[in-house]
Coordinates of C-alpha atoms in Angstrom, one line a residue:
Chain A
M1 CA 8.0 -29.7 -19.5
A2 CA 6.5 -32.5 -17.6
A3 CA 8.2 -35.7 -16.7
T4 CA 5.8 -37.9 -18.4
R5 CA 7.1 -41.3 -17.3
P6 CA 4.6 -43.4 -15.2
F7 CA 5.2 -43.0 -11.5
A8 CA 4.9 -45.6 -8.7
P9 CA 3.2 -43.9 -5.7
L10 CA 6.5 -43.3 -3.9
R11 CA 8.4 -42.0 -7.0
N12 CA 8.8 -38.4 -7.0
L13 CA 8.1 -38.3 -3.3
N14 CA 10.1 -35.0 -2.8
A15 CA 7.8 -33.2 -5.3
K16 CA 4.7 -34.6 -3.4
I17 CA 6.1 -33.3 -0.1
A18 CA 6.8 -30.0 -1.6
A19 CA 3.3 -29.9 -2.7
V20 CA 1.8 -30.8 0.7
P21 CA 1.1 -27.2 1.7
M22 CA -0.7 -26.6 -1.6
I23 CA -2.8 -29.7 -1.3
A24 CA -3.6 -28.9 2.2
T25 CA -4.8 -25.4 1.2
V26 CA -6.9 -26.6 -1.5
L27 CA -8.5 -29.4 0.4
V28 CA -8.8 -27.9 3.9
V29 CA -9.2 -24.2 3.1
F30 CA -10.6 -23.6 -0.3
I31 CA -12.8 -26.8 -0.5
G32 CA -13.4 -27.7 3.3
C33 CA -14.0 -24.1 4.6
T34 CA -16.1 -23.3 1.8
L35 CA -18.3 -26.3 2.1
W36 CA -18.4 -25.8 5.9
T37 CA -19.8 -22.2 5.3
V38 CA -22.4 -23.5 2.8
V39 CA -23.5 -26.2 5.1
Y40 CA -23.8 -24.1 8.1
S41 CA -25.7 -21.4 6.2
F42 CA -28.7 -23.7 6.5
T43 CA -28.6 -23.9 10.2
S44 CA -29.9 -21.7 13.0
S45 CA -26.3 -20.9 14.4
R46 CA -26.3 -17.7 16.5
S47 CA -23.1 -16.9 18.4
L48 CA -21.9 -20.5 18.1
P49 CA -22.3 -22.9 15.2
T50 CA -24.9 -25.7 15.6
L51 CA -26.1 -28.2 13.2
D52 CA -29.7 -27.4 13.9
F53 CA -30.9 -27.2 10.1
V54 CA -33.7 -24.7 9.3
G55 CA -33.7 -25.0 5.6
I56 CA -33.6 -21.6 3.8
D57 CA -34.7 -19.6 6.8
Q58 CA -31.4 -17.7 7.0
Y59 CA -31.8 -16.7 3.4
R60 CA -35.4 -15.8 3.9
R61 CA -34.5 -13.5 6.7
L62 CA -31.5 -12.1 4.8
F63 CA -33.6 -11.0 1.9
T64 CA -36.2 -9.3 4.2
T65 CA -33.5 -7.3 6.0
S66 CA -33.4 -3.8 4.9
R67 CA -29.5 -3.6 5.5
W68 CA -28.9 -6.5 3.3
I69 CA -31.0 -5.1 0.4
V70 CA -29.2 -1.8 0.6
S71 CA -25.9 -3.6 0.7
L72 CA -26.8 -5.5 -2.6
R73 CA -28.1 -2.5 -4.1
N74 CA -24.8 -0.5 -3.3
L75 CA -22.7 -3.4 -4.5
A76 CA -24.7 -3.3 -7.9
I77 CA -24.2 0.4 -8.3
F78 CA -20.7 0.3 -7.2
G79 CA -19.9 -2.7 -9.4
I80 CA -21.6 -1.4 -12.6
L81 CA -19.9 2.1 -12.3
A82 CA -16.4 1.1 -11.0
L83 CA -16.3 -1.7 -13.7
S84 CA -17.3 0.4 -16.7
F85 CA -15.5 3.5 -15.8
S86 CA -12.2 1.7 -14.9
L87 CA -12.4 -0.3 -18.1
V88 CA -13.2 2.7 -20.3
L89 CA -10.7 5.2 -18.6
G90 CA -8.0 2.5 -18.3
F91 CA -8.2 1.7 -21.9
I92 CA -8.2 5.4 -22.9
L93 CA -5.2 6.0 -20.7
A94 CA -3.4 3.0 -22.1
A95 CA -4.2 3.9 -25.7
L96 CA -2.9 7.4 -25.1
M97 CA 0.3 5.9 -23.4
D98 CA 0.7 3.9 -26.5
Q99 CA 1.2 6.8 -28.8
K100 CA 5.0 6.9 -28.5
I101 CA 4.8 9.7 -26.0
R102 CA 7.7 11.1 -24.0
F103 CA 7.7 10.5 -20.2
E104 CA 5.9 7.3 -20.6
N105 CA 7.6 6.0 -17.4
T106 CA 6.6 9.1 -15.4
F107 CA 3.1 8.9 -16.4
R108 CA 3.0 5.1 -15.7
T109 CA 4.4 5.8 -12.3
V110 CA 1.8 8.5 -11.6
F111 CA -1.1 6.4 -12.7
L112 CA -0.1 3.3 -10.9
Y113 CA 1.1 4.6 -7.5
P114 CA -2.4 4.5 -5.9
H115 CA -2.5 0.8 -6.5
A116 CA 0.4 0.5 -4.2
L117 CA -1.6 1.9 -1.3
S118 CA -4.0 0.2 0.8
F119 CA -7.8 0.6 0.6
I120 CA -7.7 2.0 4.2
V121 CA -5.3 4.7 3.1
T122 CA -7.3 5.3 -0.1
G123 CA -10.6 5.5 1.9
L124 CA -9.2 7.9 4.6
V125 CA -7.5 10.3 2.0
W126 CA -10.8 10.5 -0.1
Q127 CA -12.8 10.9 3.2
W128 CA -10.7 14.0 4.0
I129 CA -10.9 15.4 0.4
L130 CA -14.7 15.0 0.3
T131 CA -15.5 16.2 3.9
P132 CA -18.0 19.0 3.3
A133 CA -16.6 21.2 6.1
Y134 CA -13.1 21.4 4.7
G135 CA -12.8 19.6 1.3
V136 CA -14.0 20.1 -2.2
Q137 CA -17.3 21.8 -1.1
K138 CA -15.5 24.4 1.1
V139 CA -12.9 25.1 -1.6
V140 CA -15.6 25.7 -4.2
R141 CA -17.6 27.9 -1.8
D142 CA -14.4 29.9 -1.0
L143 CA -14.1 30.6 -4.8
G144 CA -17.3 32.6 -4.5
F145 CA -20.0 30.0 -5.2
E146 CA -21.5 30.4 -1.8
T147 CA -24.5 27.9 -2.4
F148 CA -22.4 25.1 -3.8
N149 CA -23.4 21.9 -2.4
F150 CA -21.5 18.7 -2.6
P151 CA -22.7 16.5 0.3
I152 CA -21.5 13.3 -1.2
L153 CA -20.3 11.9 2.1
T154 CA -23.1 13.2 4.4
D155 CA -26.1 12.7 2.1
G156 CA -26.9 8.9 2.1
R157 CA -28.1 9.0 -1.3
F158 CA -24.8 9.8 -2.9
T159 CA -22.3 8.1 -0.5
I160 CA -21.8 5.0 -2.7
Y161 CA -20.6 7.3 -5.5
A162 CA -18.0 8.7 -3.2
I163 CA -16.7 5.2 -2.8
V164 CA -16.8 4.8 -6.6
I165 CA -14.6 7.9 -7.0
A166 CA -12.0 6.6 -4.5
S167 CA -11.9 3.1 -5.9
L168 CA -11.5 4.5 -9.5
W169 CA -8.6 6.4 -8.2
Q170 CA -7.1 3.4 -6.7
G171 CA -7.7 0.9 -9.5
T172 CA -7.7 2.5 -12.8
G173 CA -4.0 2.5 -13.0
L174 CA -4.0 -1.4 -12.8
V175 CA -6.6 -1.5 -15.7
M176 CA -4.3 0.9 -17.7
A177 CA -1.2 -1.2 -17.0
L178 CA -3.0 -4.4 -18.3
M179 CA -4.5 -2.8 -21.4
L180 CA -1.2 -1.2 -22.3
A181 CA 0.4 -4.6 -22.0
G182 CA -2.5 -6.0 -24.3
L183 CA -1.8 -3.2 -26.8
R184 CA 1.8 -3.8 -26.9
N185 CA 1.1 -7.4 -27.8
I186 CA -0.8 -6.4 -30.9
D187 CA 1.1 -7.1 -34.0
D188 CA 2.7 -4.1 -35.8
E189 CA 1.5 -5.5 -39.0
I190 CA -2.1 -4.8 -38.1
W191 CA -1.4 -1.1 -37.6
K192 CA 0.5 -1.0 -41.0
A193 CA -2.2 -2.8 -42.7
A194 CA -4.8 -0.4 -41.2
R195 CA -2.8 2.6 -42.2
V196 CA -2.3 1.5 -45.8
D197 CA -6.1 1.1 -46.0
G198 CA -6.4 4.6 -44.7
I199 CA -8.5 3.7 -41.7
P200 CA -8.5 6.5 -39.1
T201 CA -6.8 5.6 -35.8
W202 CA -10.0 5.7 -33.7
R203 CA -11.7 3.3 -36.0
T204 CA -8.8 1.0 -35.9
Y205 CA -9.0 1.0 -32.2
L206 CA -12.7 0.4 -32.1
F207 CA -13.2 -2.2 -34.8
I208 CA -9.9 -3.9 -34.9
I209 CA -7.8 -3.5 -31.8
I210 CA -10.5 -3.8 -29.2
P211 CA -12.0 -7.0 -30.7
M212 CA -8.5 -8.4 -30.9
M213 CA -8.0 -7.6 -27.2
R214 CA -11.1 -9.6 -26.1
P215 CA -9.2 -12.0 -23.9
V216 CA -7.5 -9.1 -22.1
F217 CA -10.8 -7.4 -21.5
A218 CA -12.3 -10.7 -20.3
T219 CA -9.4 -11.3 -17.9
T220 CA -9.3 -7.8 -16.6
L221 CA -13.1 -7.8 -16.1
V222 CA -13.0 -10.9 -14.1
I223 CA -10.1 -9.7 -11.8
I224 CA -11.9 -6.3 -11.2
A225 CA -15.3 -7.9 -10.7
A226 CA -13.8 -10.4 -8.2
T227 CA -12.3 -7.5 -6.2
I228 CA -15.5 -5.5 -6.4
V229 CA -17.5 -8.3 -4.8
K230 CA -15.0 -8.4 -1.9
V231 CA -15.0 -4.5 -1.4
Y232 CA -14.7 -4.0 2.4
D233 CA -11.8 -2.1 3.8
L234 CA -12.5 0.9 1.5
V235 CA -15.9 1.3 2.8
V236 CA -14.9 0.8 6.5
A237 CA -12.3 3.5 6.2
M238 CA -14.3 5.9 4.2
T239 CA -17.8 5.9 5.6
N240 CA -18.0 2.7 7.8
G241 CA -21.2 2.0 6.1
G242 CA -22.7 5.4 7.0
P243 CA -24.5 7.7 7.2
G244 CA -26.9 5.2 8.7
I245 CA -26.8 2.1 6.5
A246 CA -26.5 4.1 3.4
S247 CA -23.2 2.7 2.2
E248 CA -23.3 -0.8 3.5
V249 CA -21.8 -3.6 1.4
P250 CA -22.2 -7.3 1.5
A251 CA -18.7 -8.0 2.7
K252 CA -19.3 -5.8 5.6
Y253 CA -22.6 -7.4 6.5
V254 CA -20.9 -10.6 6.6
Y255 CA -18.1 -9.4 8.9
D256 CA -20.5 -7.5 11.2
F257 CA -23.0 -10.4 11.7
M258 CA -20.2 -12.9 12.2
F259 CA -17.9 -11.1 14.5
S260 CA -19.7 -8.2 16.1
R261 CA -23.4 -9.2 16.3
G262 CA -22.9 -13.0 17.1
N263 CA -25.4 -13.9 14.4
L264 CA -23.4 -16.5 12.7
G265 CA -26.2 -17.8 10.5
Q266 CA -26.8 -14.6 8.9
G267 CA -23.2 -14.0 8.2
L268 CA -22.7 -17.4 6.7
A269 CA -25.8 -17.1 4.5
A270 CA -24.6 -13.6 3.3
S271 CA -21.1 -15.0 2.5
T272 CA -22.7 -17.8 0.6
I273 CA -24.5 -15.3 -1.6
M274 CA -21.2 -13.7 -2.2
L275 CA -19.7 -16.9 -3.3
T276 CA -22.6 -17.5 -5.7
T277 CA -22.1 -13.9 -7.1
V278 CA -18.4 -14.8 -7.8
L279 CA -19.3 -18.1 -9.3
I280 CA -21.7 -16.4 -11.7
I281 CA -18.9 -14.2 -12.9
L282 CA -16.2 -16.8 -12.9
V283 CA -17.9 -19.9 -14.5
P284 CA -18.6 -18.3 -17.9
W285 CA -15.1 -16.9 -18.0
A286 CA -13.5 -20.1 -17.0
L287 CA -15.5 -22.0 -19.6
Y288 CA -14.4 -19.5 -22.2
E289 CA -10.8 -19.5 -21.3
Y290 CA -10.6 -23.3 -20.9
R291 CA -12.3 -24.2 -24.1
P292 CA -10.9 -27.5 -25.4
R293 CA -7.6 -26.1 -26.6
N294 CA -6.5 -25.9 -22.9
R295 CA -3.6 -23.6 -23.0
T296 CA -1.2 -23.1 -20.0
L297 CA -2.3 -20.9 -17.2
G298 CA -1.2 -17.4 -16.7
V299 CA 1.5 -15.0 -17.6
G300 CA 5.1 -15.1 -18.5
K301 CA 5.0 -16.7 -22.0
Chain B
M1 CA 1.7 -11.6 -21.9
S2 CA 4.4 -9.4 -20.5
L3 CA 3.7 -6.1 -19.1
V4 CA 7.2 -4.7 -19.5
N5 CA 8.0 -4.7 -23.2
P6 CA 11.7 -3.9 -23.6
A7 CA 11.1 -2.8 -27.1
G8 CA 8.9 0.0 -25.8
P9 CA 6.1 1.6 -27.7
R10 CA 5.7 0.3 -31.1
G11 CA 3.0 0.8 -33.8
R12 CA 1.9 4.3 -35.0
R13 CA 4.4 6.7 -36.4
P14 CA 6.2 8.9 -34.0
R15 CA 4.5 12.2 -33.4
R16 CA 6.0 15.6 -33.4
I17 CA 5.4 17.6 -30.4
G18 CA 3.3 20.4 -31.0
S19 CA 0.9 19.0 -33.5
P20 CA -2.7 19.3 -32.4
T21 CA -3.0 15.5 -31.8
S22 CA 0.0 15.5 -29.6
I23 CA -1.3 18.5 -27.6
M24 CA -4.5 16.7 -27.0
I25 CA -2.8 13.5 -25.9
Y26 CA -0.5 15.3 -23.5
G27 CA -3.3 17.6 -22.4
I28 CA -5.4 14.6 -21.4
L29 CA -2.6 12.7 -19.8
I30 CA -1.4 15.8 -17.7
V31 CA -5.1 16.5 -16.5
A32 CA -5.3 12.6 -15.5
A33 CA -1.8 12.8 -13.8
V34 CA -3.0 15.8 -11.8
Y35 CA -6.1 14.0 -10.7
Y36 CA -4.0 11.1 -9.5
L37 CA -1.6 13.4 -7.8
I38 CA -4.1 15.6 -5.9
P39 CA -4.7 13.1 -3.0
L40 CA -1.0 12.7 -2.4
Y41 CA -0.5 16.4 -2.4
V42 CA -3.5 17.1 -0.1
M43 CA -2.2 14.5 2.3
V44 CA 1.2 16.0 2.4
M45 CA 0.0 19.6 2.7
T46 CA -2.5 18.9 5.4
S47 CA 0.0 17.1 7.5
L48 CA 2.4 20.1 7.5
K49 CA -0.3 22.6 8.7
G50 CA -1.5 23.4 12.2
M51 CA -5.0 22.7 13.3
P52 CA -6.0 26.5 13.2
E53 CA -4.7 26.9 9.7
I54 CA -6.7 23.8 8.5
R55 CA -9.9 25.3 10.0
L56 CA -9.4 28.6 8.3
G57 CA -7.8 27.6 4.9
N58 CA -8.6 25.2 2.3
I59 CA -7.2 21.7 1.7
F60 CA -5.4 22.7 -1.5
S61 CA -3.4 25.7 -0.2
P62 CA 0.1 25.0 0.9
P63 CA 0.9 25.5 4.6
V64 CA 1.8 29.2 5.6
E65 CA 3.6 27.9 8.6
V66 CA 5.2 24.5 8.1
T67 CA 5.1 22.3 11.2
F68 CA 6.3 18.8 11.7
Q69 CA 4.5 18.4 15.0
P70 CA 1.7 16.5 13.4
W71 CA 4.1 13.8 12.2
A72 CA 5.7 13.5 15.6
T73 CA 2.2 13.2 17.2
A74 CA 1.1 10.6 14.7
W75 CA 4.2 8.5 15.3
N76 CA 4.4 8.8 19.1
S77 CA 1.1 9.7 20.8
A78 CA -2.0 9.5 18.5
C79 CA -4.8 7.6 20.2
T80 CA -6.4 4.5 18.7
G81 CA -9.3 4.4 21.2
L82 CA -7.5 1.8 23.3
Y83 CA -4.2 3.6 24.1
C84 CA -2.2 6.7 23.0
E85 CA 1.0 5.3 21.8
G86 CA 0.8 6.5 18.3
I87 CA 1.0 4.7 14.9
K88 CA 4.5 3.3 15.7
V89 CA 2.9 0.4 17.6
G90 CA 1.1 -0.6 14.3
F91 CA 4.4 -0.1 12.4
F92 CA 6.2 -2.6 14.4
N93 CA 3.3 -5.0 14.6
S94 CA 3.0 -4.8 10.7
M95 CA 6.9 -5.5 10.6
K96 CA 6.5 -8.4 12.9
I97 CA 3.7 -9.9 10.8
L98 CA 5.3 -9.0 7.4
V99 CA 8.8 -10.3 7.7
P100 CA 8.0 -14.0 8.6
S101 CA 4.9 -13.9 6.4
V102 CA 6.9 -13.0 3.3
I103 CA 9.7 -15.4 4.0
F104 CA 7.4 -18.4 4.7
S105 CA 4.9 -17.8 1.9
I106 CA 7.8 -17.5 -0.6
I107 CA 9.8 -20.5 0.5
I108 CA 6.6 -22.7 0.3
A109 CA 5.4 -21.3 -3.0
S110 CA 8.8 -21.4 -4.8
V111 CA 9.4 -25.0 -3.8
N112 CA 5.8 -25.8 -4.7
G113 CA 6.0 -23.9 -8.1
Y114 CA 9.3 -25.8 -8.9
A115 CA 7.6 -29.3 -8.1
L116 CA 4.8 -28.2 -10.3
S117 CA 7.0 -27.2 -13.2
N118 CA 9.7 -29.9 -13.3
W119 CA 8.4 -32.7 -11.1
R120 CA 4.8 -33.1 -12.0
F121 CA 3.0 -36.0 -10.5
K122 CA -0.5 -37.6 -11.0
G123 CA -3.0 -34.9 -9.9
S124 CA -0.6 -32.1 -9.5
E125 CA -2.1 -30.1 -12.4
L126 CA -5.5 -30.6 -10.9
F127 CA -4.5 -29.2 -7.5
F128 CA -2.8 -26.3 -9.1
T129 CA -5.9 -25.4 -11.1
A130 CA -8.0 -25.8 -7.9
L131 CA -5.5 -23.5 -6.2
I132 CA -5.9 -20.8 -8.7
F133 CA -9.6 -21.0 -8.7
G134 CA -9.5 -20.9 -4.9
A135 CA -8.0 -17.4 -5.2
F136 CA -11.3 -16.1 -6.5
I137 CA -13.3 -17.3 -3.5
P138 CA -14.1 -14.3 -1.4
Y139 CA -12.3 -14.4 1.9
Q140 CA -15.5 -13.9 3.8
V141 CA -16.6 -17.3 2.7
M142 CA -13.6 -19.1 4.4
L143 CA -13.2 -16.7 7.5
Y144 CA -15.2 -18.3 10.1
P145 CA -14.1 -21.9 9.5
L146 CA -10.7 -20.6 9.7
V147 CA -11.2 -18.9 12.9
I148 CA -12.3 -22.3 14.4
I149 CA -9.3 -24.1 12.9
T150 CA -6.8 -21.5 14.2
R151 CA -8.6 -21.4 17.5
E152 CA -8.4 -25.3 17.8
L153 CA -4.6 -25.0 17.0
G154 CA -4.2 -22.4 19.6
I155 CA -2.9 -19.7 17.3
F156 CA -6.0 -17.6 16.9
G157 CA -5.3 -13.9 17.9
T158 CA -1.6 -14.4 17.7
L159 CA 1.1 -13.4 15.4
T160 CA 1.6 -17.0 14.2
G161 CA -2.0 -17.1 13.5
V162 CA -2.0 -14.2 11.1
I163 CA 1.3 -15.3 9.5
V164 CA -0.2 -18.7 8.7
I165 CA -3.3 -17.1 7.1
H166 CA -1.0 -14.7 5.1
T167 CA 1.0 -17.8 3.9
I168 CA -2.1 -19.7 2.9
F169 CA -3.7 -16.9 0.9
G170 CA -0.4 -15.8 -0.7
M171 CA 0.1 -19.4 -2.0
P172 CA -2.1 -19.3 -5.2
I173 CA -0.6 -16.1 -6.8
L174 CA 3.0 -17.0 -5.7
T175 CA 2.8 -20.4 -6.8
L176 CA 1.5 -19.3 -10.2
L177 CA 4.3 -16.8 -10.4
F178 CA 7.1 -19.4 -9.6
R179 CA 5.5 -22.2 -11.6
N180 CA 5.5 -20.0 -14.7
Y181 CA 8.8 -18.9 -14.2
F182 CA 10.4 -22.3 -13.8
V183 CA 8.4 -23.5 -16.8
S184 CA 10.0 -20.8 -19.0
L185 CA 13.6 -22.0 -18.0
P186 CA 15.4 -24.1 -20.6
P187 CA 14.5 -27.7 -19.9
E188 CA 18.0 -28.8 -21.0
L189 CA 19.3 -27.5 -17.7
F190 CA 17.1 -29.6 -15.7
K191 CA 17.7 -32.7 -17.9
A192 CA 21.5 -32.3 -17.6
A193 CA 21.4 -32.0 -13.9
R194 CA 19.2 -35.1 -13.8
V195 CA 21.7 -37.0 -16.0
D196 CA 24.4 -36.0 -13.6
G197 CA 22.5 -37.6 -10.7
A198 CA 21.4 -34.5 -8.9
G199 CA 18.0 -34.9 -7.1
F200 CA 14.9 -32.7 -6.3
W201 CA 16.4 -30.4 -3.7
R202 CA 19.9 -30.3 -5.2
I203 CA 18.6 -29.1 -8.6
F204 CA 16.4 -26.5 -6.8
L205 CA 19.1 -25.2 -4.5
Q206 CA 22.0 -25.2 -7.0
I207 CA 20.4 -24.7 -10.4
M208 CA 17.1 -23.2 -10.2
L209 CA 17.7 -20.7 -7.3
P210 CA 20.7 -18.9 -8.7
M211 CA 18.7 -18.4 -11.9
S212 CA 15.6 -17.0 -10.3
L213 CA 16.7 -13.7 -8.4
P214 CA 14.3 -11.6 -10.5
I215 CA 11.2 -13.6 -9.8
F216 CA 12.1 -13.6 -6.2
V217 CA 12.3 -10.0 -6.2
V218 CA 8.9 -9.8 -7.9
A219 CA 7.5 -12.1 -5.3
V220 CA 8.8 -10.0 -2.4
I221 CA 7.4 -6.9 -3.8
L222 CA 4.0 -8.5 -4.2
Q223 CA 4.0 -9.9 -0.8
V224 CA 5.3 -6.9 1.0
T225 CA 2.7 -4.6 -0.6
G226 CA 0.0 -7.1 -0.3
I227 CA 0.6 -8.0 3.3
W228 CA 1.4 -4.5 4.5
N229 CA -2.0 -3.4 3.0
D230 CA -4.1 -6.1 4.5
F231 CA -6.8 -5.2 6.9
L232 CA -9.2 -8.0 7.2
F233 CA -6.8 -10.7 8.3
G234 CA -5.0 -8.5 10.6
V235 CA -8.2 -7.4 12.3
I236 CA -9.5 -10.9 12.7
F237 CA -6.4 -13.1 13.3
A238 CA -3.7 -11.0 14.8
G239 CA -5.4 -10.1 18.1
T240 CA -5.8 -6.7 19.5
K241 CA -2.4 -6.2 20.7
N242 CA -0.8 -7.2 17.4
F243 CA -3.1 -5.1 15.2
P244 CA -1.2 -4.1 12.0
M245 CA -0.7 -0.5 10.9
T246 CA -3.7 -0.4 8.7
V247 CA -6.0 -1.4 11.5
Q248 CA -4.4 1.1 13.9
L249 CA -4.6 3.8 11.3
N250 CA -8.3 3.2 10.8
N251 CA -8.8 3.2 14.6
I252 CA -6.9 6.5 15.0
V253 CA -8.6 8.4 12.2
N254 CA -12.2 6.9 12.7
S255 CA -12.1 6.9 16.5
T256 CA -15.2 8.9 17.6
Q257 CA -13.9 10.4 20.8
G258 CA -12.0 13.6 21.1
V259 CA -11.4 16.5 18.7
K260 CA -10.4 15.3 15.2
E261 CA -6.8 16.3 14.4
Y262 CA -6.8 16.1 10.7
N263 CA -3.2 17.0 10.4
V264 CA -2.2 14.2 12.6
N265 CA -4.6 11.9 10.9
M266 CA -3.1 12.7 7.5
A267 CA 0.5 12.3 8.8
A268 CA -0.6 8.9 10.0
T269 CA -2.0 7.9 6.7
I270 CA 1.1 8.9 4.9
L271 CA 3.2 7.0 7.4
T272 CA 1.1 3.9 6.7
G273 CA 1.2 4.3 3.1
A274 CA 5.0 5.0 3.0
V275 CA 6.2 1.4 3.0
P276 CA 4.4 0.2 0.0
L277 CA 5.0 3.5 -1.8
L278 CA 8.7 3.4 -1.2
V279 CA 8.7 -0.3 -2.4
Y280 CA 6.7 0.9 -5.5
F281 CA 9.0 3.8 -6.4
F282 CA 12.2 2.0 -6.0
S283 CA 11.1 -1.3 -7.7
G284 CA 9.7 0.1 -10.8
K285 CA 9.2 -2.7 -13.5
Y286 CA 9.3 -5.4 -10.9
F287 CA 6.3 -4.0 -9.2
V288 CA 4.4 -3.9 -12.7
R289 CA 5.5 -7.5 -13.3
G290 CA 4.0 -8.5 -10.0
I291 CA 0.6 -6.9 -10.4
A292 CA 0.6 -8.2 -13.9
A293 CA 1.1 -11.7 -12.5
G294 CA -1.5 -11.0 -9.7
A295 CA -4.0 -9.8 -12.2
V296 CA -3.7 -12.2 -15.0
K297 CA -4.0 -15.2 -12.8
G298 CA -6.4 -16.9 -15.1

């Protein structure tokens, strides 16, 4: 309910004062800092920012650096796998949870608790479980499969998949919770009608319920994708980018070049690419969500 | 959409336990639950074993001889590479960061959300939309300019610095949370108070606040888990001597010198995860509401 009367500049002054932190955050941090980064990514800044513009040199160097290419490739593998598995598994879990089961709260608690843990804790636990000398590999060998190899953390070709496993453990519960909420919002009449028509449950899900839940899927996808682009702590805790540079990711490239290597230009260019990636995900979704009808933002309705 | 449906599951007909379909449903759910519980189990088991037993046994076997020594070591004397005072240093640092960050961010966001719901002004919706979209910008994009700003303000590498950063980045989600809550309250309340001559702050303090306890609980849970689990802001803005628990934990476990004490590492890991886990187990539906708001921010 908006107060729709016209305002003199000083009317409603308290509300404007209350909004000062928000306005400052938007103008200084979200807009100001972002523009600063984009502008300085075109300079030759090393350990200190300078306004010596060098065009797209930083980007050219970025895309000829093997560590960056590996980072991007890892992000793509991680992103595609984490996104598709968490959506599919999260939806399946939610659909199972929606079958009037007993102990629903217990299952929900179990599926969601990893989401309360930090990426650091998640990464360290999975690092321990997957350590070849003590973890899964040793356990299977002890069972009698002497030649069993599971060098997922030590063989660079597979390390990124280990990070996918850990992130699915941490994040699928969230997808489940969102999907379950979406399922509970589906009108009962739909189910009744489908049953009257004799449509099997799985077909109802596939051809009626899932298409109806498109907004839920779209929103979940954007949320998950935005977190995937930022993945940092998990990698630091689990592999620290190793072995070698095998599990490097863009966010870590940014941090290392900005804060450890004193190569600001590279860090800023890399973070600008991250921003671009997020925009590529975000803009189509925003256009879809804010089609002319312009509904109110968010939850709680 | 609301994640917690008081009506519970609806839809399909109730199933009888024992039918093939229900056996399959429970079977899959139980297998999934076991997968989710294994890491917690492994953490606890490892933390209760001595090192010799870890070297000989496997990570899934329960300890033959239960020892709490690793817990004591983790808390009191584990080494981070800088010093050997245990994870407790990080625990207290995290507390020092957490309490003011939670308080400030919630005060600012609740007042802001209230202004945006009942006292809209020209441009307020525009800034709100910008705020929500800002939440999607990767932090990495804004990090370095923020380092410069906090350094100019003299708060870089201090508790104040990291608290300010948490307050800034908590704003989008918290404002969204409060705004949506206040919008959902009956407008008559607000109108009646206006007619009686109450102003901005009086309506907030005397009418809105007493009605919004649940949403404050959700906000506190959201912020406590979020800030406790933060790593990036802590490592950059807090300064070495204020490193939060997550940073200390990572330094302890991934430090390269010395013999790796896996039992101590796992005890330290559990200790670090304990705060958000306790919050989670005791808050139940409020936690779910919080992550729902956090997730469905579009």
